[in-house]
Coordinates of C-alpha atoms in Angstrom, one line a residue:
X1 CA -23.9 -11.1 -20.1
X2 CA -26.4 -8.2 -20.2
X3 CA -26.0 -4.9 -18.5
X4 CA -28.7 -6.0 -15.9
X5 CA -26.8 -9.2 -15.2
X6 CA -23.6 -7.3 -14.8
X7 CA -25.2 -5.0 -12.3
X8 CA -26.5 -8.1 -10.4
X9 CA -23.0 -9.6 -10.3
X10 CA -21.2 -6.4 -9.4
X11 CA -20.1 -6.1 -5.8
X12 CA -22.3 -3.6 -3.9
X13 CA -20.4 -1.3 -1.6
X14 CA -21.7 -0.3 1.8
X15 CA -22.3 3.3 2.8
X16 CA -18.9 3.6 4.5
X17 CA -17.1 2.2 1.5
X18 CA -18.9 4.4 -1.0
X19 CA -17.9 7.4 1.1
X20 CA -14.3 6.3 1.6
X21 CA -12.8 8.7 -1.0
X22 CA -14.6 11.6 0.8
X23 CA -13.2 10.4 4.2
X24 CA -9.7 10.3 2.8
X25 CA -9.9 13.6 1.1
X26 CA -11.3 15.1 4.3
X27 CA -8.4 13.6 6.3
X28 CA -5.8 14.9 3.8
X29 CA -7.5 18.4 3.9
X30 CA -7.5 18.3 7.7
X31 CA -3.8 17.4 7.8
X32 CA -2.9 20.2 5.4
X33 CA -5.0 22.7 7.4
X34 CA -3.2 21.7 10.6
X35 CA 0.2 22.1 8.8
X36 CA -0.8 25.5 7.6
X37 CA -2.6 26.9 10.7
X38 CA -1.0 25.0 13.5
X39 CA 2.7 24.3 12.5
X40 CA 3.6 23.7 16.1
X41 CA 1.6 20.5 16.0
X42 CA 3.9 19.1 13.3
X43 CA 6.9 20.1 15.3
X44 CA 5.4 18.4 18.4
X45 CA 4.8 15.2 16.5
X46 CA 8.3 15.2 15.0
X47 CA 9.7 15.1 18.5
X48 CA 8.3 11.6 18.8
X49 CA 10.7 9.7 16.6
X50 CA 12.9 6.6 17.3
X51 CA 15.7 6.7 14.7
X52 CA 13.9 7.5 11.4
X53 CA 10.6 6.0 12.6
X54 CA 7.8 8.4 13.6
X55 CA 6.1 6.9 16.6
X56 CA 2.7 8.5 16.0
X57 CA 2.6 7.3 12.4
X58 CA 3.8 3.8 13.5
X59 CA 0.9 3.7 16.0
X60 CA -1.6 4.8 13.3
X61 CA -0.3 2.1 10.9
X62 CA -0.5 -0.5 13.6
X63 CA -4.2 0.4 14.3
X64 CA -4.9 0.4 10.6
X65 CA -3.2 -2.9 9.7
X66 CA -4.0 -5.0 12.8
X67 CA -7.7 -5.8 11.9
X68 CA -6.6 -6.8 8.3
X69 CA -3.8 -9.0 9.5
X70 CA -6.0 -10.4 12.3
X71 CA -8.4 -11.6 9.6
X72 CA -5.7 -13.6 7.7
X73 CA -6.1 -17.4 8.0
X74 CA -2.5 -18.1 8.5
X75 CA -3.0 -21.8 8.1
X76 CA -3.9 -21.1 4.5
X77 CA -0.8 -19.0 3.7
X78 CA 1.2 -22.2 3.0
X79 CA -1.0 -23.0 0.0
X80 CA -0.3 -19.5 -1.4
X81 CA 3.5 -20.2 -1.2
X82 CA 3.0 -23.0 -3.6
X83 CA 1.5 -20.8 -6.3
X84 CA 4.6 -20.2 -8.4
X85 CA 2.7 -18.1 -10.9
X86 CA 1.8 -15.6 -8.2
X87 CA 5.2 -15.6 -6.5
X88 CA 7.3 -15.1 -9.7
X89 CA 4.9 -12.6 -11.2
X90 CA 5.1 -10.6 -8.0
X91 CA 8.9 -10.7 -7.7
X92 CA 9.3 -9.6 -11.3
X93 CA 6.8 -6.8 -11.1
X94 CA 8.0 -5.5 -7.7
X95 CA 11.8 -5.8 -8.1
X96 CA 12.4 -5.5 -11.9
X97 CA 9.5 -3.8 -13.6
X98 CA 8.5 -1.3 -10.8
X99 CA 12.0 0.3 -10.2
X100 CA 12.7 0.3 -13.9
X101 CA 9.4 2.0 -14.8
X102 CA 9.9 4.7 -12.1
X103 CA 13.4 5.3 -13.3
X104 CA 12.1 5.7 -16.9
X105 CA 9.3 8.0 -15.9
X106 CA 11.4 10.1 -13.7
X107 CA 14.0 10.7 -16.4
X108 CA 11.4 11.3 -19.2
X109 CA 9.2 13.7 -17.2
X110 CA 11.7 15.4 -14.9
X111 CA 14.9 15.5 -17.0
X112 CA 15.9 19.0 -15.6
X113 CA 14.9 18.4 -12.0
X114 CA 17.5 16.1 -10.5
X115 CA 16.5 16.3 -6.9
X116 CA 12.8 15.4 -7.6
X117 CA 13.9 12.7 -10.1
X118 CA 16.1 11.1 -7.5
X119 CA 13.4 11.2 -4.9
X120 CA 11.0 9.5 -7.2
X121 CA 13.5 6.8 -8.0
X122 CA 13.8 6.2 -4.2
X123 CA 10.0 5.9 -4.0
X124 CA 10.1 3.3 -6.8
X125 CA 12.5 1.2 -4.8
X126 CA 10.4 1.2 -1.7
X127 CA 7.9 -1.6 -2.3
X128 CA 4.6 -1.5 -0.4
X129 CA 4.3 -3.5 2.8
X130 CA 1.6 -1.6 4.7
X131 CA -1.4 0.2 3.2
X132 CA -1.6 -2.4 0.4
X133 CA -3.3 -4.6 2.9
X134 CA -6.2 -2.1 3.1
X135 CA -6.5 -1.6 -0.7
X136 CA -6.4 -5.4 -1.2
X137 CA -9.1 -6.0 1.4
X138 CA -11.4 -3.3 -0.1
X139 CA -10.9 -4.8 -3.6
X140 CA -11.8 -8.3 -2.2
X141 CA -8.3 -9.6 -3.0
X142 CA -6.8 -12.8 -1.5
X143 CA -5.9 -11.8 2.0
X144 CA -3.5 -14.8 2.5
X145 CA -1.8 -14.0 -0.7
X146 CA -1.3 -10.4 0.2
X147 CA 0.2 -11.3 3.6
X148 CA 2.6 -13.7 1.9
X149 CA 3.6 -11.2 -0.8
X150 CA 4.2 -8.3 1.7
X151 CA 6.4 -10.6 3.7
X152 CA 8.4 -11.5 0.7
X153 CA 8.7 -7.8 -0.2
X154 CA 9.9 -7.1 3.3
X155 CA 12.8 -9.6 3.0
X156 CA 13.8 -8.2 -0.4
X157 CA 13.5 -4.7 0.9
X158 CA 16.1 -5.3 3.6
X159 CA 18.4 -7.2 1.3
X160 CA 18.0 -5.4 -2.0
X161 CA 17.1 -1.8 -1.4
X162 CA 20.6 -0.5 -1.0
X163 CA 22.0 -2.4 -4.0
X164 CA 19.1 -1.3 -6.2
X165 CA 19.6 2.3 -5.1
X166 CA 23.3 2.1 -6.1
X167 CA 22.3 0.6 -9.5
X168 CA 19.6 3.1 -10.4
X169 CA 21.3 6.2 -9.1
X170 CA 24.8 5.5 -10.2
X171 CA 25.5 2.5 -12.4
X172 CA 22.6 2.6 -14.9
X173 CA 22.8 6.4 -15.4
X174 CA 26.5 6.1 -16.1
X175 CA 25.9 3.3 -18.6
X176 CA 23.3 5.5 -20.4
X177 CA 25.5 8.7 -20.3
X178 CA 23.2 10.4 -17.8
X179 CA 24.1 12.3 -14.6
X180 CA 24.6 10.2 -11.5
X181 CA 23.6 10.7 -7.9
X182 CA 25.7 9.6 -4.9
X183 CA 23.7 8.3 -2.0
X184 CA 24.3 5.9 0.9
X185 CA 21.1 4.4 2.4
X186 CA 20.8 3.6 6.0
X187 CA 20.4 -0.1 6.6
X188 CA 18.8 0.7 10.0
X189 CA 16.1 2.9 8.4
X190 CA 15.2 0.1 6.0
X191 CA 15.2 -2.6 8.6
X192 CA 13.3 -0.4 11.2
X193 CA 10.6 0.4 8.6
X194 CA 10.0 -3.3 7.9
X195 CA 10.0 -4.3 11.5
X196 CA 7.7 -1.5 12.7
X197 CA 5.3 -1.1 9.8
X198 CA 4.9 -4.8 9.1
X199 CA 6.5 -6.8 11.9
X200 CA 4.4 -5.5 14.8
X201 CA 0.9 -5.7 13.2
X202 CA 1.8 -9.1 11.6
X203 CA 2.8 -10.5 15.0
X204 CA -0.2 -9.2 16.8
X205 CA -2.6 -10.3 14.1
X206 CA -1.1 -13.8 14.1
X207 CA -1.2 -14.1 17.9
X208 CA -4.8 -12.8 18.2
X209 CA -6.1 -15.4 15.7
X210 CA -4.0 -18.2 17.3
X211 CA -5.2 -17.4 20.8
X212 CA -8.7 -16.5 19.8
X213 CA -9.3 -19.7 17.9
X214 CA -7.7 -21.8 20.6
X215 CA -9.9 -20.4 23.4
X216 CA -13.2 -19.7 21.7
X217 CA -13.1 -21.4 18.3
X218 CA -12.9 -20.1 14.7
X219 CA -16.7 -19.4 14.4
X220 CA -16.6 -17.1 17.4
X221 CA -13.4 -15.4 16.2
X222 CA -14.7 -14.7 12.7
X223 CA -18.3 -13.9 13.5
X224 CA -17.9 -12.0 16.9
X225 CA -14.4 -10.8 17.4
X226 CA -13.5 -9.7 13.9
X227 CA -16.6 -7.5 13.4
X228 CA -15.7 -5.7 16.6
X229 CA -12.1 -4.8 15.6
X230 CA -12.8 -4.3 11.9
X231 CA -13.8 -0.6 12.1
X232 CA -10.3 0.3 13.5
X233 CA -8.8 -0.4 10.0
X234 CA -10.7 2.7 8.7
X235 CA -10.0 4.7 11.9
X236 CA -6.3 3.9 11.7
X237 CA -6.1 4.8 8.0
X238 CA -7.7 8.2 8.5
X239 CA -5.6 8.9 11.6
X240 CA -2.4 8.0 9.7
X241 CA -3.3 10.2 6.7
X242 CA -4.0 13.2 9.0
X243 CA -0.7 12.7 10.8
X244 CA 1.3 12.4 7.5
X245 CA -0.1 15.6 6.1
X246 CA 0.2 17.4 9.4
X247 CA 3.9 16.5 9.6
X248 CA 4.8 17.1 6.0
X249 CA 2.0 19.2 4.6
X250 CA 3.8 22.6 4.9
X251 CA 6.3 21.5 2.2
X252 CA 3.4 20.7 -0.1
X253 CA 1.8 24.0 0.6
X254 CA 5.0 25.9 0.0
X255 CA 5.8 24.3 -3.3
X256 CA 2.5 23.9 -5.3
X257 CA 4.1 24.0 -8.7
X258 CA 6.8 21.5 -7.8
X259 CA 4.1 19.2 -6.4
X260 CA 2.4 19.2 -9.8
X261 CA 5.7 18.3 -11.5
X262 CA 6.2 15.4 -9.1
X263 CA 2.6 14.3 -9.3
X264 CA 2.6 13.6 -13.1
X265 CA 5.2 10.7 -13.1
X266 CA 3.6 9.3 -9.9
X267 CA 0.1 9.3 -11.5
X268 CA 1.5 7.5 -14.6
X269 CA 3.5 5.0 -12.4
X270 CA 0.5 4.0 -10.2
X271 CA -1.8 3.6 -13.2
X272 CA 0.7 1.7 -15.3
X273 CA 1.8 -0.7 -12.5
X274 CA -1.7 -1.5 -11.6
X275 CA -2.6 -2.2 -15.3
X276 CA 0.5 -4.3 -15.8
X277 CA -0.1 -6.2 -12.6
X278 CA -3.8 -6.9 -13.5
X279 CA -3.0 -7.9 -17.1
X280 CA -0.1 -10.2 -15.8
X281 CA -2.4 -11.9 -13.4
X282 CA -5.0 -12.6 -16.1
X283 CA -2.3 -13.7 -18.5
X284 CA -0.8 -16.3 -16.2
X285 CA -4.2 -17.7 -15.3
X286 CA -4.7 -16.3 -11.7
X287 CA -8.3 -16.0 -10.4
X288 CA -9.6 -12.5 -9.7
X289 CA -8.7 -12.4 -6.0
X290 CA -5.0 -13.2 -6.6
X291 CA -4.9 -11.0 -9.7
X292 CA -6.2 -8.1 -7.7
X293 CA -3.7 -8.8 -5.0
X294 CA -0.9 -9.0 -7.5
X295 CA -1.9 -5.6 -9.1
X296 CA -2.1 -3.8 -5.8
X297 CA 1.1 -5.1 -4.3
X298 CA 2.8 -4.1 -7.6
X299 CA 1.2 -0.6 -7.7
X300 CA 1.7 0.5 -4.1
X301 CA 4.8 1.8 -2.5
X302 CA 6.2 2.0 1.1
X303 CA 6.1 5.8 1.3
X304 CA 7.0 5.7 5.0
X305 CA 10.4 4.1 4.1
X306 CA 10.8 6.4 1.1
X307 CA 10.3 9.5 3.2
X308 CA 12.6 8.2 6.0
X309 CA 15.4 7.4 3.5
X310 CA 15.1 10.7 1.6
X311 CA 15.1 12.7 4.8
X312 CA 18.0 10.8 6.3
X313 CA 20.1 10.8 3.2
X314 CA 19.4 14.2 1.6
X315 CA 17.9 16.3 4.4
X316 CA 14.3 17.3 5.4
X317 CA 14.4 20.4 3.2
X318 CA 15.7 18.6 0.1
X319 CA 13.8 18.1 -3.2
X320 CA 14.3 14.4 -2.7
X321 CA 12.4 14.6 0.6
X322 CA 9.6 16.6 -1.1
X323 CA 9.2 13.9 -3.8
X324 CA 8.8 11.3 -1.0
X325 CA 6.2 13.5 0.7
X326 CA 4.2 14.0 -2.4
X327 CA 4.1 10.1 -2.8
X328 CA 1.2 9.5 -0.4
X329 CA -0.6 12.7 -1.5
X330 CA -1.0 11.0 -4.9
X331 CA -0.9 7.3 -4.0
X332 CA -3.7 7.3 -1.5
X333 CA -6.6 8.8 -3.6
X334 CA -5.3 7.0 -6.8
X335 CA -5.2 3.6 -5.2
X336 CA -8.7 4.2 -3.6
X337 CA -9.9 4.9 -7.2
X338 CA -8.2 1.7 -8.4
X339 CA -10.1 -0.3 -5.8
X340 CA -13.3 0.7 -7.7
X341 CA -11.6 0.0 -11.0
X342 CA -10.6 -3.5 -9.8
X343 CA -14.1 -4.3 -8.6
X344 CA -15.5 -3.0 -11.9
X345 CA -13.1 -5.2 -13.9
X346 CA -14.0 -8.2 -11.8
X347 CA -17.5 -8.6 -13.2
X348 CA -16.3 -8.1 -16.8
X349 CA -12.9 -10.0 -17.0
X350 CA -13.7 -12.6 -14.4
X351 CA -17.5 -13.2 -14.9
X352 CA -17.4 -16.8 -13.5
X353 CA -15.1 -16.1 -10.5
X354 CA -17.6 -17.3 -8.0
X355 CA -17.7 -16.0 -4.4
X356 CA -15.6 -13.0 -3.5
X357 CA -13.5 -14.9 -1.0
X358 CA -13.0 -18.2 0.6
X359 CA -14.3 -16.9 3.9
X360 CA -16.5 -13.8 3.0
X361 CA -17.9 -13.4 6.5
X362 CA -14.5 -12.4 7.8
X363 CA -13.7 -10.1 4.9
X364 CA -15.4 -6.9 6.1
X365 CA -13.2 -3.8 6.6
X366 CA -16.0 -2.4 8.8
X367 CA -19.5 -3.4 9.8
X368 CA -21.3 -1.5 7.1
X369 CA -19.2 -3.1 4.3
X370 CA -21.1 -5.7 2.5
X371 CA -18.9 -6.0 -0.6
X372 CA -17.3 -9.2 0.7
X373 CA -20.7 -10.8 1.5
X374 CA -22.0 -10.4 -2.1
X375 CA -21.9 -13.5 -4.3
X376 CA -20.8 -13.2 -7.9

């Protein structure tokens, strides 16, 4: 394939998509500015919590995830469940490779910083169930597969998070002759994170499609309703990022050197997990859409849960909490960059992958996005 042919086959991003990194950087900058100049805003927002769940952040995530989950064709999800290659690859990557890789990187790169090391291990245990839907959509991944995998991750998160925390913080270090960390994780914090950050948008997305198609038909739902609600995915994403950095940004500002120390293993983790996920998908014979979904669900982390667990277990001023807070500071721009990497790889590794999606008209994240309308 010539360079000209590759350019023809490459997905073309709309104006809003091409500027997405700038919007996200601007949202992060605004949040940090609010944290530095108006700290009372952060204290005001912290007053709105139910247990370990921040109500404003939960609202932002609901607004962000609802359009994506409203686009899922739930009748097609059952076909995804039968894809054993995708299911087993995801389980191995998320619950064996991911935590083990973060444990290794934390010990290799932060051997003398036990609090930050523990915080990173907690981040590695919190598998992504929220923002991965946005990155997957932007990369033209399989939306039904993403919904299925985040649901599986949610179940495993509730069941396995505490046991894995005990293993990676106490059992494995003891076996290796390393120092151990004692921690007890709140079952409520884990369950609440899953129910709020996935359960609510999943239920509303499913109901809107069920009711909309029943009353007006699928054509109206996907050609009229979805384009109207799609822009709110971007609005919710930016709103959530501003809130996160408004609430937690002061700690980032107060510890710039420590943030750099924490950032290095995080950068390595996100890049390696994405690469491993992408190569695994290709190796087991998955098409591009599911390979991309596999890579992003493996690379992303549930930083909302990681922060809640770190704060609840070790305290808001702890190094463990700071490591959790730095998580989204690094994850958001890196995974946005990996969206572009995924789309670039698509035309080179999957040159005969055909259309971007089974139902491209419903794949837009916002009206200006044309990436899902392009044919390969």
